[in-house]
Amino acid sequence: MRTLTHAGGAGFKPALSWMAALIVLTMFLSACNRAQVFHREAYVFGTRVDVAVYGDEPERADVAMAAVLREFDRMHRAYHAWEPSELTALNAALAQGETLEVSAELAAMLRDAQQMAAQGDGLFDPALGAVIELWGFHTDTFEPKRPDAHQLAALIEQAPRISQLLIEGQRVSSTNPAVRLDLGGYAKGYALDRAANILRDQGIHHALINIGGNVLALGDKGGRPWRIGIQHPRQPVPLATMPLYDGEAIGTSGDYQRYFELDGVRYAHIIDPRSGEPAHGTQALTVLVTSRPRVGTLSDAASKPAYLAGEEWRDQTRHFAIDHALRVAGDGRVEVTRALRARLEFPQPVAFKVVD
Amino acid sequence: MGAGWRELLRPGDWAVVALGAALCIYAGMGLWTAGAPDGVIVRAGGKVFAEADLAAARRIEVPGPLGLTLIEIEPGRARVASDPGPRQYCVRQGWLDRAGAVAICAPNEVSLVLTGRGNDYDSLGY
């Protein structure tokens, strides 16, 4: 204390003024930092949708998020795979060998889906609606059972493929009546891109859109990047976390979101078109798509062939020019590309192998 | 200029600075106990239905389009105890005990999220 009374005046002046400056700066920052994250949650496409907007105008965020959810509702009704929709109408026509004129949007989506299927060596094919139904994934009720073996074999013999669609303008027909379209694995990603466009049109530049675990980021959170957790396929915790930058999207195909277990075997809803069986070699396959056109669509569609490819997953991600990917193999081994590894943080220690 | 101002600081001043720094580190360590959840948010149909801390055992019945989803809370953890949905994924997830963990009962439109400081991400990819 004696020291303070002795030299306090001179010694503390600089420290005090520093402190005062700091306090003023803090007050200034907190005054202008009214921005926060606004959330909207809804249930569409049979899954949870979460839209988050970062900003300081709640009304504007609200209007924009409502517009996004309205668009999702429209798409849900238009492209439902088994409740009456434009898509089921097309499926009915294709089964009869007829041609149907569809919306310009659906025609464009089908052309795009054809191209993506080709890019993934046909490993994931949106024409397998009938097979997915046989496996019991086209109902709101649920019964864990294998499909009738004869029916399944007959369908696989017919080999429905999206490449058998003929799309002329908006007129769609098929050379194979067994083609039944199911846009699961495509439509959610497409909806991410639609949402990003709607938000940008509404002047929202900082947002995070999550449709059933596929996430697209716009901007950031007040200068800090949005952060994403990647769900562990077998535990209720994130396996890793990472930043997702402006214009990027992440998507996961896994055996833990839609599946059933029978006699100790897990049957997931992503079906291998060659066998008609759910793939077994992979628990989860996550791709991060860096900023590019149709980033949302790619985050959904590009994880499927890699998921189905088993140990050859890395080749499939290369077909889509994707360098950020992570796979949890059927036996729990974790493999991650070098580029994605650089971004990941692991909340708990995880043994993993880095691949190029 | 140079180091002139440092000469004006006395040993007692340095002690205050050291104490302040120690306090910061101690507070930081205490507040960043990663992963421990401090509460739950239950949403029904997208709207917040209940918010609760994880201090005491509690059960929350959440109505949805298919019926009642039952959320069970115990000190430090929470789970979906029962749900009318057909596939039961949210029930099979079992107890959630980390901040940021999520259970989603999509058919009944109920979600359970654990909040807390260890939750250093904005959204979950799955």
PDB file of C-alpha atoms in Angstrom, chain B residues 45-126:
ATOM      1  CA  GLY B  45     -43.177 -28.877 -34.678  1.00  0.00           C
ATOM      2  CA  GLY B  46     -40.217 -26.482 -34.799  1.00  0.00           C
ATOM      3  CA  LYS B  47     -41.368 -24.347 -31.848  1.00  0.00           C
ATOM      4  CA  VAL B  48     -39.642 -24.374 -28.468  1.00  0.00           C
ATOM      5  CA  PHE B  49     -41.837 -26.520 -26.240  1.00  0.00           C
ATOM      6  CA  ALA B  50     -39.676 -26.637 -23.109  1.00  0.00           C
ATOM      7  CA  GLU B  51     -36.316 -25.486 -21.841  1.00  0.00           C
ATOM      8  CA  ALA B  52     -34.899 -27.067 -18.724  1.00  0.00           C
ATOM      9  CA  ASP B  53     -31.634 -27.388 -16.846  1.00  0.00           C
ATOM     10  CA  LEU B  54     -30.059 -30.757 -16.177  1.00  0.00           C
ATOM     11  CA  ALA B  55     -29.888 -30.361 -12.424  1.00  0.00           C
ATOM     12  CA  ALA B  56     -32.817 -32.520 -11.393  1.00  0.00           C
ATOM     13  CA  ALA B  57     -34.637 -35.565 -12.745  1.00  0.00           C
ATOM     14  CA  ARG B  58     -37.698 -34.650 -14.765  1.00  0.00           C
ATOM     15  CA  ARG B  59     -40.007 -36.031 -17.418  1.00  0.00           C
ATOM     16  CA  ILE B  60     -41.514 -33.962 -20.202  1.00  0.00           C
ATOM     17  CA  GLU B  61     -44.415 -35.151 -22.348  1.00  0.00           C
ATOM     18  CA  VAL B  62     -44.324 -33.553 -25.782  1.00  0.00           C
ATOM     19  CA  PRO B  63     -47.368 -33.741 -28.054  1.00  0.00           C
ATOM     20  CA  GLY B  64     -46.828 -34.238 -31.793  1.00  0.00           C
ATOM     21  CA  PRO B  65     -48.880 -35.307 -34.821  1.00  0.00           C
ATOM     22  CA  LEU B  66     -48.517 -39.023 -33.935  1.00  0.00           C
ATOM     23  CA  GLY B  67     -48.967 -38.756 -30.173  1.00  0.00           C
ATOM     24  CA  LEU B  68     -46.791 -38.149 -27.130  1.00  0.00           C
ATOM     25  CA  THR B  69     -43.001 -38.222 -27.116  1.00  0.00           C
ATOM     26  CA  LEU B  70     -41.581 -38.702 -23.635  1.00  0.00           C
ATOM     27  CA  ILE B  71     -38.349 -36.895 -22.750  1.00  0.00           C
ATOM     28  CA  GLU B  72     -36.537 -38.032 -19.622  1.00  0.00           C
ATOM     29  CA  ILE B  73     -34.000 -35.855 -17.840  1.00  0.00           C
ATOM     30  CA  GLU B  74     -31.522 -36.972 -15.195  1.00  0.00           C
ATOM     31  CA  PRO B  75     -28.712 -34.941 -13.657  1.00  0.00           C
ATOM     32  CA  GLY B  76     -26.248 -34.295 -16.490  1.00  0.00           C
ATOM     33  CA  ARG B  77     -28.081 -36.227 -19.205  1.00  0.00           C
ATOM     34  CA  ALA B  78     -31.326 -36.589 -21.153  1.00  0.00           C
ATOM     35  CA  ARG B  79     -32.944 -39.026 -23.563  1.00  0.00           C
ATOM     36  CA  VAL B  80     -36.050 -39.759 -25.571  1.00  0.00           C
ATOM     37  CA  ALA B  81     -37.638 -42.427 -23.379  1.00  0.00           C
ATOM     38  CA  SER B  82     -40.482 -43.228 -25.760  1.00  0.00           C
ATOM     39  CA  ASP B  83     -41.844 -42.012 -29.072  1.00  0.00           C
ATOM     40  CA  PRO B  84     -44.807 -43.015 -31.246  1.00  0.00           C
ATOM     41  CA  GLY B  85     -42.712 -42.943 -34.476  1.00  0.00           C
ATOM     42  CA  PRO B  86     -42.363 -46.212 -36.422  1.00  0.00           C
ATOM     43  CA  ARG B  87     -38.596 -46.624 -36.546  1.00  0.00           C
ATOM     44  CA  GLN B  88     -37.606 -45.478 -33.051  1.00  0.00           C
ATOM     45  CA  TYR B  89     -34.231 -44.040 -34.083  1.00  0.00           C
ATOM     46  CA  CYS B  90     -34.440 -41.217 -31.544  1.00  0.00           C
ATOM     47  CA  VAL B  91     -35.220 -43.649 -28.719  1.00  0.00           C
ATOM     48  CA  ARG B  92     -32.398 -45.999 -29.749  1.00  0.00           C
ATOM     49  CA  GLN B  93     -29.871 -43.179 -29.494  1.00  0.00           C
ATOM     50  CA  GLY B  94     -30.139 -43.615 -25.735  1.00  0.00           C
ATOM     51  CA  TRP B  95     -28.841 -41.139 -23.209  1.00  0.00           C
ATOM     52  CA  LEU B  96     -27.319 -37.923 -24.531  1.00  0.00           C
ATOM     53  CA  ASP B  97     -24.712 -36.452 -22.196  1.00  0.00           C
ATOM     54  CA  ARG B  98     -22.704 -33.995 -24.283  1.00  0.00           C
ATOM     55  CA  ALA B  99     -23.430 -30.408 -25.163  1.00  0.00           C
ATOM     56  CA  GLY B 100     -24.560 -30.179 -28.770  1.00  0.00           C
ATOM     57  CA  ALA B 101     -25.929 -33.736 -28.917  1.00  0.00           C
ATOM     58  CA  VAL B 102     -29.240 -33.957 -30.752  1.00  0.00           C
ATOM     59  CA  ALA B 103     -32.027 -36.539 -30.938  1.00  0.00           C
ATOM     60  CA  ILE B 104     -34.623 -36.028 -33.664  1.00  0.00           C
ATOM     61  CA  CYS B 105     -37.949 -37.847 -33.760  1.00  0.00           C
ATOM     62  CA  ALA B 106     -38.846 -36.703 -37.280  1.00  0.00           C
ATOM     63  CA  PRO B 107     -42.230 -38.446 -37.660  1.00  0.00           C
ATOM     64  CA  ASN B 108     -43.567 -36.878 -34.462  1.00  0.00           C
ATOM     65  CA  GLU B 109     -41.686 -33.620 -35.173  1.00  0.00           C
ATOM     66  CA  VAL B 110     -39.918 -33.518 -31.817  1.00  0.00           C
ATOM     67  CA  SER B 111     -36.274 -32.602 -31.283  1.00  0.00           C
ATOM     68  CA  LEU B 112     -34.107 -32.715 -28.171  1.00  0.00           C
ATOM     69  CA  VAL B 113     -30.904 -30.652 -28.035  1.00  0.00           C
ATOM     70  CA  LEU B 114     -28.375 -30.484 -25.205  1.00  0.00           C
ATOM     71  CA  THR B 115     -26.958 -27.012 -24.688  1.00  0.00           C
ATOM     72  CA  GLY B 116     -23.730 -26.010 -23.015  1.00  0.00           C
ATOM     73  CA  ARG B 117     -20.345 -24.448 -23.457  1.00  0.00           C
ATOM     74  CA  GLY B 118     -18.663 -27.435 -25.052  1.00  0.00           C
ATOM     75  CA  ASN B 119     -21.075 -26.977 -27.922  1.00  0.00           C
ATOM     76  CA  ASP B 120     -18.727 -25.265 -30.332  1.00  0.00           C
ATOM     77  CA  TYR B 121     -20.687 -25.885 -33.520  1.00  0.00           C
ATOM     78  CA  ASP B 122     -23.746 -24.269 -35.048  1.00  0.00           C
ATOM     79  CA  SER B 123     -25.283 -27.192 -36.869  1.00  0.00           C
ATOM     80  CA  LEU B 124     -24.893 -30.950 -37.052  1.00  0.00           C
ATOM     81  CA  GLY B 125     -24.166 -32.855 -40.254  1.00  0.00           C
ATOM     82  CA  TYR B 126     -25.465 -36.444 -40.289  1.00  0.00           C
TER      83      TYR B 126
END
